[in-house]
Amino acid sequence: MKKYSFIIWIVALLFLMASCKKMVESGPLEFTNEDNVFDPQDSVGLFTEQFLNNIYAGLPKGFNRVNGNILDAGSDDALPNSTLDNVQYYSTGAINASVLPDNSWDANYAGIRKVNIFLSKIDRITLKASLKGYKERWKAEARALRAMFYFELVKRWGGVPLIGDKVYGIDDDIAIARNTYAECVNYINAEFDAAIPNLLAPNAAGTFSSTFYGRFSRGAAMAVKSRLLLYAASPLNNATNDVSKWQVAAKAAKDIMDSVDAGKFTYALHNTVSTTHYTAANLTGVAPITNSAAYTTSVNKFLSIFSTASNNEIILPAMAAANTSVESSNDPIGYARGGDGKTNPTQELVNEYEMTNGKMISETGSTYVSSTPYYNRDPRLPATVMFNGLYWLTRTVQTYDGGLDRPFGFGRVNNGETRTGYYMRKFMTSNGSATAFANANHVFPIIRYAEILLNYAEAQNEAVGPDASVYAAINAIRTRVGMPNLPAGLNQAAMRTKIRHERRVEMAFEEQRFWDIRRWKIAENVLNGTLHGIQGTLNGTAINFQEVEVAPTKFDAAKMYWYPIPFKEMVSNSLMRQNPNW
Amino acid sequence: MKRYIYNLVWLLVITSFYQAMGQTNTIVTGTVSDKSGPIPGVSVIEKDMANNGVSTDDNGKFTLKLRGSSGILVIKMVGFLTKEVKVSATPLQIIIEEDTKGLEEIVVLGFGQKTKKITNTGAISAITGAEIRQSPSASLQNSLAGRLPGFFSQQRSGQPGKDGASFQIRGVSTYASGGTSPLIIVDDIEFTLDQVNQLDPNEVESVTILKDASTTAVYGVRGANGVLIVRTRRGEAGKPTLTFRNETGLQMPTRRPEMNDGYNTLQLLRERLVGQFVDPTSSYPQYFSGNNLDHYRLNDDPYNYPNVNWWDEVMKDVSIQNRINFDVSGGSKIAKYFVSLGYLAQGGLFKDFSKDQGYETNYTYNRYNFRSNVDIDPTKDLHIRLDLSGRFGITNEPYDKAWNNGGTIFQYLWNGELSSFLYPVYWPNGLIATSTSTATKPNPVANLKYAGYTRSYGNNLNFVAQANQKLDFITKGLGANALVSFASDYGFTRTLRRSGSGTNLEILAYVYNANTKSYNPWKTDMYRMGTLVREGSSGGTNKLLNVQANLNYNRSFGNHNISALALVNQTTTAINALEPSNIRGFTTKAGYNYKQKYLVDFSAGYNGSDKFQSSKRYQFFPAGSIGWNISEEPFFKNSVKFVDALKIRASYGLVGNDAIGTSTFAYGKTYSTGSGRAYEFGETPTSNAGLIEPTLSNYDITWEVQQDGNVGVDLKMLKGKLNFVVDYFYKKRKNIVSAPGTLPGSFGASVPLYNLGIVKNTGYELDLTYRDRINSDFSFFTNANISFAKNEVVYRDEPATLYPWLSSTGKPVGAQFGYTSDGFYQNLADLYTAPKLTTSIPLGNLQLGSIKFTDLNGDGIIDQNDFGYLGTNSPKYTTGLSFGFSYKGFDISTLFQGAFDYIIRFDRGILAYSRPDRQSVPYNLGRWTPITGENAVFPEISGSPNNTPGTNNVNLSSYWFASGDYIRWKNFELGYRFPQQFVKKLHLNNLRLYANGYNMGLVYTALPVFIDPESAVSASAGEYPQQRIINFGIQIGL
């Protein structure tokens, strides 16, 4: 009996062991790896193209991208509506290596890595004959994107480490020194030059296939180069005012203008009303009584640049699906749609808009009346800023104290309503109803043709002086919105002032001013003091307007022209050196 | 097949009864006593006739009819040395001796192993099932707090069916998000925390926690968090014992939210508005114009100026818990059995609003459980064990979240989001009132009455088969053992709700229109109730299979005692579509002692987990321990008479933790598409799929390893009356899985998890028990224990910080950071000159009475560099103090439990005042005003950002944290066992009436607000309040 039971036991054990059949897979078989993405047998490059598409998603987005605010809310053009929103640390001087709201270091290097992976792997695939040339174009697009990512780094931090085509592995020691600003600019420039021959070329009519809109084209590469070289020639990066740098910058812009003139590109200032934002009746009290129809057309034209998904003016867009985020973030707070009213333009910006006669409001003969401050101003003002009395959705905006869009009034609260008495108008569409948002196209114009004209005018004025081509470029921009031409006979300095003025009012909230005040080295002047707003007080049915101080600003010229290198980079890269005085 | 085996077992059980019939018929009578007098309840068993035994009665007397031929009685009693007595002339006078040295005490170890307490060298704490059953809590682990040194638990919720505490053994030794829960083994089946929560305490024989490496190394890669072992009751040879228990408990919340009434809340609102330069009368004419506020104060118009206490409106004072258990146990030499059936019903706190609707919307829990543990010894050398157990739980919850826009009614009551002054419960014509205000929530009465329910079903079936063969014919003391356990868990949910969706759920409630003086449905023209919709979803199926086989050897050669074990083990967990995960390994154990005086043990686990790459799967986890029974040394024995037993012991070893918070294949990476990765092209923007490189893979990732040391002393003195155990431990967890924090961004990719961090955890446990039997009628005990565990992050890959208070390194795990509050700004000079945030504008957004932050680095401004360490949410000390006595049939015992040295964020509900139409709490009344000044306990209320904890913790300061220290009257039990003479008349074996209680009251809490100190971790916790249970029970032995 004893032995018998023991045998049963053994048999049972054997049975158990035999039943341990291998049913477990030894690894994650369902995972997609690099070999699937760059599959030599994939003749259409399905995953390869998807990999490239994702690199595009790293392009700067523009709208409300800094923790819900636009970048220019950190300049003298606007303020965020909450005192806690960190984008204004740039104007209050509160940034440091640990607290850096617009820290795109990691994101741009992530983009660079993606490009490097793409370039190192793409030659594995062979596309079918009908896709001839696609591979070369994809490579060129990737290189252009990489150059763009570097430019994003360089304009923030100056010289950054150039890592070439290197794809780091997790065991690599990553100690890389910074390259100089000049080396970076040369590298970016050279990369664009190398990419341009294989980039998307316009057809005989100067346009691109409609499905390719949004891709990095030759024109886009040339346009980014224009901005790159302009920045490199600017006072911040050109301490000796080397005129040859201005010449190079002028030429880069001129190349695009010449190609347009030669019919190679169809870029132009968008000069039609593609969306009727306002009727003349809507603009009662804003448009001049004598000329309200033309004025309304100008306003609508200017707004139309931003309310269409594509037009001839936009050279490089940051594409996005139709959405409601611009409206929901920036709608004045008193409307039933429940907008956040985030971007609050400053009085400084509003004062920059001329009267329709071409005179600044402070000039003699301007015809400016302080009790009707928004009447008869540059049409770009009602197309950029929402002020008290501007029509929006169902009624006029009420930003007087106690008004629907400013219920608490000036200085009473720290968030929840406008701090300056203004809201942003520029990129907004009135899509949807008075009570609900609806999707609208919001393609951020990273570069549009007007900037090329401004770039050219600025560089040419510095390189040569205010010649006729400078006048032509600026006047083209002014003519589009019905503003009179610049007065003749300006000297170089006066022209510089006019160009800077034009750039500020034309490009407001398009991530230009933020960088312009740095490269012109004027941030220490415009951001050391107080930013202003307006207080409207209801007096019977009339409103008394008074300029008020809203926010103190501080800009330390010794260090703030460049961002501090993020703290993590400093401690993790032994060769990293901090920018001066941070 | 299972069923067949089961029937067979029953057959064996039944035949064994017959076998026991008809032998010799000598009748023996006698009395069992010790020095102090007769002892009731002592087992008197005929030798070799295991099923022929009786217990002594209240006077220590027994009568036994002998059936065998040995003529010897075995006398057994817990706490006494077992004695064999030859039957001579009756009545016998038997004197038994107390087991002052604990020679008979057994401790439970891993993998079904046991050892004598005197030769144990590891750190172990245990509690018996009888002690657990003194607590009426439905969840097993709730009964353990304060009773097991080294056991740290926090009960977060009191919801029926979900009230189990989460717990750790010896605190936390890792900062990784994975797991800090101990391995839980119930009769060789691994349980999850949820499952052990549902285990019926009635089935439990003992709970043991294994705390040091010498006891947990056998579990290798899973042992580092300690192991909790539950053993269920098994049958003992003897006549069948039938026990019936019925308990009825009254459940009441330990703490409930306290709100200001509408009048006080509105007063605060007015003060706030004025502080913001807003005219209250024009903003809220309903509240402030004319003499409206007087109506709120006087309550003279409850419909137009309501003052509703929502808690009182929707909650019962008491809800009922019912528990019924029925056990049968007994057996013969060949087969023994324990069969148990249990039923638990827990009621919820809400009033029965849905009664007339034909469905139940309250929180309830129903549990049915059964267990059948059978032991069969078909031959002298073969032992077979078959356990079958199961639980079926049904948890009911109201379907209140949809209409509430996401939260439960409890949540909104705690948060003050239900306004007392906005609408009454019912309008004068009996219609249910509600409001369409977005600031407040819809009427909970309508919600509970009409919304419906969500009901989840959990089904759990477990099976264990084990065969144990003695192999004495090969060599004496050798045995072999095989075990298969199978556990299956299946769940599904069913919902009955109204048509419509989300906040548009079609529930009929009315709002009053003051202009038309009419009552209108809250949803335009919806004058009907939605139809009922039934939905269901199946939960996961979870299958767990464990196979073990071992060889063991136990033998004594004179004074040399040897034991050894070699075991193979595999656990497979299969959950739905996931690739089954496997843990496989070998375990060895060897022990040697000389005269039970010098003790040496060695154990090791070699096992692996297929979460990791094949070359990183297996590791060897050895541990060794030594012990010295000093009291056995002649020099000690002769000189120190008052000490009965003294042992010092020490252990050291390695253990691992593979619960690293990642799924199977922690090392893999997969390129993926998905939202946010696509990009639009085309003049009509069209989305084009995007593909992204994932987080890189780290093929070297593996488990955490812990060095684990322990020294301890066991002491028994004063003739075994005083029992003292002290342990000191040191744990160093290495290879903690975490993301590196110092890789430059220039790297460009998301980096994987590495084995990087180091955490040190040290502490001690003290356990002191004094028990004495004064005479045969009176005995008492008292126990005090304290556990202390303190951890510190020794290394984690984080960027060096500018100031020491900013870094996580050197702080405890789970460190909380924030500004240090330095009271309130009391004067204008201070407001303008003291350091402040760069965004602060004195008298703009920073008012007198705002919270003032300390400038830790002294640079004159408050910024991220002043965001320092405040504390942690895990108690460093837990303690328990229990005492009790028994006198004749009466027994009384009680337990106090406490936890100390931790902080709790207490802002839940106390910021509701800042939203119009919400409630304020009494604490808000202590706000800063120029009059209260230095005496204020709450900041001024006009809305400085400093005075809110803020999103993204921007203004979080130590003001919002309070010490969580508490002492709780945790348990009591009062019982009366009826005298045998009386019970006999009722034809019963025994009869006991008892009352016991759980969470009887908070003796001490440092919290300034009304939340329970165990529930609160953050603003989002603590929904269903913890319950006090007062329970009445009857136990009948048939």
PDB file of N, CA and C in Angstrom, chain A residues 1-2 5 9 24-26 32 34 50 53-54 56 83 106 109-110 113 117 169-170 174 210 213 309 319 408 412 414 567-569 572, chain B residues 277-278 379 381 469 481 579 582 617 670-671 677 679-680 682-683 688-691 693 742-749 754 800 839 845:
ATOM      1  N   MET A   1       0.837  -1.211   0.000  1.00  0.00           N
ATOM      2  CA  MET A   1       0.000   0.000   0.000  1.00  0.00           C
ATOM      3  C   MET A   1       0.864   1.249   0.000  1.00  0.00           C
ATOM      4  N   LYS A   2       1.879   1.195   0.838  1.00  0.00           N
ATOM      5  CA  LYS A   2       2.777   2.327   0.967  1.00  0.00           C
ATOM      6  C   LYS A   2       3.398   2.676  -0.371  1.00  0.00           C
ATOM      7  N   SER A   5       0.884   3.967  -3.157  1.00  0.00           N
ATOM      8  CA  SER A   5       0.465   5.368  -3.145  1.00  0.00           C
ATOM      9  C   SER A   5       1.604   6.267  -3.619  1.00  0.00           C
ATOM     10  N   TRP A   9       1.636   9.041  -6.804  1.00  0.00           N
ATOM     11  CA  TRP A   9       2.150  10.384  -6.591  1.00  0.00           C
ATOM     12  C   TRP A   9       3.115  10.777  -7.711  1.00  0.00           C
ATOM     13  N   VAL A  24       3.308  30.144 -23.827  1.00  0.00           N
ATOM     14  CA  VAL A  24       3.604  31.539 -23.569  1.00  0.00           C
ATOM     15  C   VAL A  24       4.566  32.041 -24.626  1.00  0.00           C
ATOM     16  N   GLU A  25       4.229  33.165 -25.233  1.00  0.00           N
ATOM     17  CA  GLU A  25       5.154  33.742 -26.211  1.00  0.00           C
ATOM     18  C   GLU A  25       6.288  34.409 -25.468  1.00  0.00           C
ATOM     19  N   SER A  26       7.467  34.336 -26.078  1.00  0.00           N
ATOM     20  CA  SER A  26       8.628  34.777 -25.307  1.00  0.00           C
ATOM     21  C   SER A  26       8.836  36.277 -25.372  1.00  0.00           C
ATOM     22  N   THR A  32       5.095  47.112 -33.029  1.00  0.00           N
ATOM     23  CA  THR A  32       5.621  47.642 -34.288  1.00  0.00           C
ATOM     24  C   THR A  32       7.026  48.172 -34.029  1.00  0.00           C
ATOM     25  N   GLU A  34      11.083  49.397 -35.714  1.00  0.00           N
ATOM     26  CA  GLU A  34      11.678  50.184 -36.781  1.00  0.00           C
ATOM     27  C   GLU A  34      11.656  49.465 -38.125  1.00  0.00           C
ATOM     28  N   GLN A  50       4.038  58.353 -42.779  1.00  0.00           N
ATOM     29  CA  GLN A  50       3.377  58.711 -41.521  1.00  0.00           C
ATOM     30  C   GLN A  50       4.384  59.237 -40.503  1.00  0.00           C
ATOM     31  N   ASN A  53       4.955  62.733 -41.452  1.00  0.00           N
ATOM     32  CA  ASN A  53       3.804  63.560 -41.090  1.00  0.00           C
ATOM     33  C   ASN A  53       3.911  64.017 -39.645  1.00  0.00           C
ATOM     34  N   ASN A  54       4.324  63.075 -38.787  1.00  0.00           N
ATOM     35  CA  ASN A  54       4.406  63.409 -37.382  1.00  0.00           C
ATOM     36  C   ASN A  54       5.486  64.453 -37.096  1.00  0.00           C
ATOM     37  N   TYR A  56       6.078  66.977 -38.956  1.00  0.00           N
ATOM     38  CA  TYR A  56       5.391  68.244 -39.225  1.00  0.00           C
ATOM     39  C   TYR A  56       4.622  68.741 -38.002  1.00  0.00           C
ATOM     40  N   THR A  83      -3.491  87.239 -13.660  1.00  0.00           N
ATOM     41  CA  THR A  83      -2.177  87.646 -13.157  1.00  0.00           C
ATOM     42  C   THR A  83      -1.292  86.446 -12.887  1.00  0.00           C
ATOM     43  N   ASP A 106      13.207  70.849 -25.364  1.00  0.00           N
ATOM     44  CA  ASP A 106      13.029  69.408 -25.532  1.00  0.00           C
ATOM     45  C   ASP A 106      12.223  69.098 -26.800  1.00  0.00           C
ATOM     46  N   TYR A 109      14.387  69.551 -29.941  1.00  0.00           N
ATOM     47  CA  TYR A 109      15.370  68.476 -30.100  1.00  0.00           C
ATOM     48  C   TYR A 109      14.688  67.145 -30.384  1.00  0.00           C
ATOM     49  N   ALA A 110      13.477  66.965 -29.854  1.00  0.00           N
ATOM     50  CA  ALA A 110      12.730  65.746 -30.198  1.00  0.00           C
ATOM     51  C   ALA A 110      12.439  65.736 -31.697  1.00  0.00           C
ATOM     52  N   ARG A 113      15.606  64.865 -33.535  1.00  0.00           N
ATOM     53  CA  ARG A 113      15.881  63.433 -33.476  1.00  0.00           C
ATOM     54  C   ARG A 113      15.030  62.669 -34.489  1.00  0.00           C
ATOM     55  N   ILE A 117      16.390  60.198 -37.350  1.00  0.00           N
ATOM     56  CA  ILE A 117      15.983  58.801 -37.527  1.00  0.00           C
ATOM     57  C   ILE A 117      15.488  58.607 -38.960  1.00  0.00           C
ATOM     58  N   GLY A 169      21.717  56.804 -28.811  1.00  0.00           N
ATOM     59  CA  GLY A 169      21.189  55.625 -28.134  1.00  0.00           C
ATOM     60  C   GLY A 169      21.188  55.872 -26.647  1.00  0.00           C
ATOM     61  N   ILE A 170      20.479  55.017 -25.914  1.00  0.00           N
ATOM     62  CA  ILE A 170      20.329  55.316 -24.492  1.00  0.00           C
ATOM     63  C   ILE A 170      21.631  55.172 -23.717  1.00  0.00           C
ATOM     64  N   ILE A 174      25.978  61.898 -23.422  1.00  0.00           N
ATOM     65  CA  ILE A 174      25.562  63.081 -24.160  1.00  0.00           C
ATOM     66  C   ILE A 174      26.141  64.329 -23.513  1.00  0.00           C
ATOM     67  N   SER A 210      -3.118  71.417 -54.620  1.00  0.00           N
ATOM     68  CA  SER A 210      -3.897  71.804 -53.448  1.00  0.00           C
ATOM     69  C   SER A 210      -3.743  70.815 -52.303  1.00  0.00           C
ATOM     70  N   TYR A 213      -0.752  71.553 -49.929  1.00  0.00           N
ATOM     71  CA  TYR A 213      -0.722  72.771 -49.133  1.00  0.00           C
ATOM     72  C   TYR A 213      -0.375  72.423 -47.683  1.00  0.00           C
ATOM     73  N   ALA A 309      -8.623  78.733 -44.666  1.00  0.00           N
ATOM     74  CA  ALA A 309      -7.619  77.690 -44.428  1.00  0.00           C
ATOM     75  C   ALA A 309      -6.397  77.935 -45.298  1.00  0.00           C
ATOM     76  N   MET A 319      -0.575  73.846 -39.897  1.00  0.00           N
ATOM     77  CA  MET A 319      -1.895  73.321 -40.225  1.00  0.00           C
ATOM     78  C   MET A 319      -2.582  72.784 -38.986  1.00  0.00           C
ATOM     79  N   PHE A 408     -16.691  93.368 -13.337  1.00  0.00           N
ATOM     80  CA  PHE A 408     -16.124  93.873 -12.082  1.00  0.00           C
ATOM     81  C   PHE A 408     -15.474  95.237 -12.273  1.00  0.00           C
ATOM     82  N   ARG A 412     -10.241  95.398 -10.332  1.00  0.00           N
ATOM     83  CA  ARG A 412     -10.973  94.751  -9.252  1.00  0.00           C
ATOM     84  C   ARG A 412     -10.619  93.269  -9.117  1.00  0.00           C
ATOM     85  N   ASN A 414      -8.274  89.684 -10.570  1.00  0.00           N
ATOM     86  CA  ASN A 414      -6.998  89.279 -11.129  1.00  0.00           C
ATOM     87  C   ASN A 414      -7.146  88.305 -12.278  1.00  0.00           C
ATOM     88  N   PHE A 567      17.373  74.632 -16.726  1.00  0.00           N
ATOM     89  CA  PHE A 567      18.176  74.112 -15.617  1.00  0.00           C
ATOM     90  C   PHE A 567      18.585  72.657 -15.825  1.00  0.00           C
ATOM     91  N   LYS A 568      17.645  71.866 -16.321  1.00  0.00           N
ATOM     92  CA  LYS A 568      17.938  70.436 -16.496  1.00  0.00           C
ATOM     93  C   LYS A 568      19.077  70.236 -17.488  1.00  0.00           C
ATOM     94  N   GLU A 569      19.132  71.066 -18.533  1.00  0.00           N
ATOM     95  CA  GLU A 569      20.210  70.930 -19.502  1.00  0.00           C
ATOM     96  C   GLU A 569      21.549  71.246 -18.848  1.00  0.00           C
ATOM     97  N   SER A 572      22.642  68.300 -16.733  1.00  0.00           N
ATOM     98  CA  SER A 572      22.760  66.978 -17.329  1.00  0.00           C
ATOM     99  C   SER A 572      23.756  66.927 -18.480  1.00  0.00           C
TER     100      SER A 572
ATOM    101  N   PHE B 277     -15.270  94.774  -4.240  1.00  0.00           N
ATOM    102  CA  PHE B 277     -15.875  96.028  -4.720  1.00  0.00           C
ATOM    103  C   PHE B 277     -17.098  95.767  -5.599  1.00  0.00           C
ATOM    104  N   VAL B 278     -17.818  94.719  -5.293  1.00  0.00           N
ATOM    105  CA  VAL B 278     -19.011  94.405  -6.067  1.00  0.00           C
ATOM    106  C   VAL B 278     -20.205  94.673  -5.173  1.00  0.00           C
ATOM    107  N   THR B 379      -3.860   6.583   3.784  1.00  0.00           N
ATOM    108  CA  THR B 379      -2.915   5.674   4.433  1.00  0.00           C
ATOM    109  C   THR B 379      -2.229   6.480   5.516  1.00  0.00           C
ATOM    110  N   ASP B 381       0.711   7.313   5.610  1.00  0.00           N
ATOM    111  CA  ASP B 381       1.760   8.179   5.077  1.00  0.00           C
ATOM    112  C   ASP B 381       1.275   9.192   4.050  1.00  0.00           C
ATOM    113  N   GLN B 469       3.106  13.092   0.834  1.00  0.00           N
ATOM    114  CA  GLN B 469       3.496  11.698   1.019  1.00  0.00           C
ATOM    115  C   GLN B 469       4.721  11.629   1.917  1.00  0.00           C
ATOM    116  N   ASN B 481       5.533  16.464  -1.591  1.00  0.00           N
ATOM    117  CA  ASN B 481       4.318  17.245  -1.511  1.00  0.00           C
ATOM    118  C   ASN B 481       4.043  17.845  -2.884  1.00  0.00           C
ATOM    119  N   GLU B 579      -1.361  38.954 -22.562  1.00  0.00           N
ATOM    120  CA  GLU B 579      -0.480  37.794 -22.546  1.00  0.00           C
ATOM    121  C   GLU B 579      -0.338  37.342 -21.091  1.00  0.00           C
ATOM    122  N   ASN B 582       3.861  35.051 -16.062  1.00  0.00           N
ATOM    123  CA  ASN B 582       4.317  33.884 -15.314  1.00  0.00           C
ATOM    124  C   ASN B 582       5.394  34.253 -14.327  1.00  0.00           C
ATOM    125  N   ARG B 617      15.724  37.563 -16.406  1.00  0.00           N
ATOM    126  CA  ARG B 617      14.531  37.069 -15.743  1.00  0.00           C
ATOM    127  C   ARG B 617      14.754  36.484 -14.366  1.00  0.00           C
ATOM    128  N   THR B 670       7.004  50.070 -28.977  1.00  0.00           N
ATOM    129  CA  THR B 670       6.250  49.917 -30.200  1.00  0.00           C
ATOM    130  C   THR B 670       5.926  51.276 -30.793  1.00  0.00           C
ATOM    131  N   TYR B 671       6.214  51.429 -32.081  1.00  0.00           N
ATOM    132  CA  TYR B 671       5.853  52.662 -32.789  1.00  0.00           C
ATOM    133  C   TYR B 671       4.345  52.736 -32.856  1.00  0.00           C
ATOM    134  N   ARG B 677      -0.758  62.834 -33.099  1.00  0.00           N
ATOM    135  CA  ARG B 677       0.435  62.480 -33.887  1.00  0.00           C
ATOM    136  C   ARG B 677       0.226  62.783 -35.364  1.00  0.00           C
ATOM    137  N   TYR B 679      -1.053  64.992 -38.774  1.00  0.00           N
ATOM    138  CA  TYR B 679      -0.871  66.367 -39.218  1.00  0.00           C
ATOM    139  C   TYR B 679      -1.768  66.588 -40.422  1.00  0.00           C
ATOM    140  N   GLU B 680      -2.219  67.836 -40.571  1.00  0.00           N
ATOM    141  CA  GLU B 680      -3.155  68.138 -41.653  1.00  0.00           C
ATOM    142  C   GLU B 680      -2.398  68.712 -42.852  1.00  0.00           C
ATOM    143  N   GLY B 682      -3.282  70.070 -47.114  1.00  0.00           N
ATOM    144  CA  GLY B 682      -4.300  70.352 -48.126  1.00  0.00           C
ATOM    145  C   GLY B 682      -4.995  71.668 -47.886  1.00  0.00           C
ATOM    146  N   GLU B 683      -5.488  72.244 -48.983  1.00  0.00           N
ATOM    147  CA  GLU B 683      -6.167  73.530 -48.868  1.00  0.00           C
ATOM    148  C   GLU B 683      -7.434  73.400 -48.043  1.00  0.00           C
ATOM    149  N   ASN B 688      -3.651  63.574 -41.886  1.00  0.00           N
ATOM    150  CA  ASN B 688      -2.819  62.477 -42.371  1.00  0.00           C
ATOM    151  C   ASN B 688      -2.216  61.801 -41.152  1.00  0.00           C
ATOM    152  N   ALA B 689      -2.365  60.494 -41.096  1.00  0.00           N
ATOM    153  CA  ALA B 689      -1.908  59.771 -39.913  1.00  0.00           C
ATOM    154  C   ALA B 689      -0.428  60.030 -39.660  1.00  0.00           C
ATOM    155  N   GLY B 690      -0.068  60.090 -38.410  1.00  0.00           N
ATOM    156  CA  GLY B 690       1.330  60.257 -38.037  1.00  0.00           C
ATOM    157  C   GLY B 690       1.771  59.098 -37.173  1.00  0.00           C
ATOM    158  N   LEU B 691       3.040  58.785 -37.273  1.00  0.00           N
ATOM    159  CA  LEU B 691       3.582  57.636 -36.549  1.00  0.00           C
ATOM    160  C   LEU B 691       4.732  58.152 -35.707  1.00  0.00           C
ATOM    161  N   GLU B 693       7.936  57.576 -32.808  1.00  0.00           N
ATOM    162  CA  GLU B 693       8.859  56.696 -32.090  1.00  0.00           C
ATOM    163  C   GLU B 693       8.442  56.684 -30.630  1.00  0.00           C
ATOM    164  N   THR B 742      17.783  63.331 -15.361  1.00  0.00           N
ATOM    165  CA  THR B 742      18.905  64.196 -15.710  1.00  0.00           C
ATOM    166  C   THR B 742      19.435  63.960 -17.104  1.00  0.00           C
ATOM    167  N   LEU B 743      18.620  63.424 -17.989  1.00  0.00           N
ATOM    168  CA  LEU B 743      19.111  63.272 -19.350  1.00  0.00           C
ATOM    169  C   LEU B 743      18.866  64.578 -20.099  1.00  0.00           C
ATOM    170  N   PRO B 744      19.857  65.095 -20.831  1.00  0.00           N
ATOM    171  CA  PRO B 744      19.623  66.365 -21.504  1.00  0.00           C
ATOM    172  C   PRO B 744      18.521  66.254 -22.554  1.00  0.00           C
ATOM    173  N   GLY B 745      17.811  67.361 -22.751  1.00  0.00           N
ATOM    174  CA  GLY B 745      16.761  67.374 -23.754  1.00  0.00           C
ATOM    175  C   GLY B 745      17.317  67.206 -25.146  1.00  0.00           C
ATOM    176  N   SER B 746      18.596  67.513 -25.326  1.00  0.00           N
ATOM    177  CA  SER B 746      19.219  67.365 -26.632  1.00  0.00           C
ATOM    178  C   SER B 746      19.192  65.914 -27.098  1.00  0.00           C
ATOM    179  N   PHE B 747      18.960  65.011 -26.167  1.00  0.00           N
ATOM    180  CA  PHE B 747      18.839  63.605 -26.504  1.00  0.00           C
ATOM    181  C   PHE B 747      17.671  63.400 -27.462  1.00  0.00           C
ATOM    182  N   GLY B 748      16.573  64.093 -27.225  1.00  0.00           N
ATOM    183  CA  GLY B 748      15.503  64.157 -28.207  1.00  0.00           C
ATOM    184  C   GLY B 748      14.415  63.117 -28.093  1.00  0.00           C
ATOM    185  N   ALA B 749      14.551  62.130 -27.227  1.00  0.00           N
ATOM    186  CA  ALA B 749      13.518  61.103 -27.153  1.00  0.00           C
ATOM    187  C   ALA B 749      13.088  60.918 -25.713  1.00  0.00           C
ATOM    188  N   TYR B 754      14.485  53.035 -15.868  1.00  0.00           N
ATOM    189  CA  TYR B 754      15.729  52.349 -15.511  1.00  0.00           C
ATOM    190  C   TYR B 754      15.620  51.863 -14.079  1.00  0.00           C
ATOM    191  N   ALA B 800      20.215  68.204  -9.786  1.00  0.00           N
ATOM    192  CA  ALA B 800      20.638  68.841  -8.546  1.00  0.00           C
ATOM    193  C   ALA B 800      19.820  70.109  -8.373  1.00  0.00           C
ATOM    194  N   THR B 839       3.809  87.931  -8.984  1.00  0.00           N
ATOM    195  CA  THR B 839       2.484  88.278  -9.504  1.00  0.00           C
ATOM    196  C   THR B 839       1.616  88.955  -8.462  1.00  0.00           C
ATOM    197  N   ASN B 845      -4.184  92.086  -5.765  1.00  0.00           N
ATOM    198  CA  ASN B 845      -4.589  90.696  -5.581  1.00  0.00           C
ATOM    199  C   ASN B 845      -3.998  90.104  -4.309  1.00  0.00           C
TER     200      ASN B 845
END
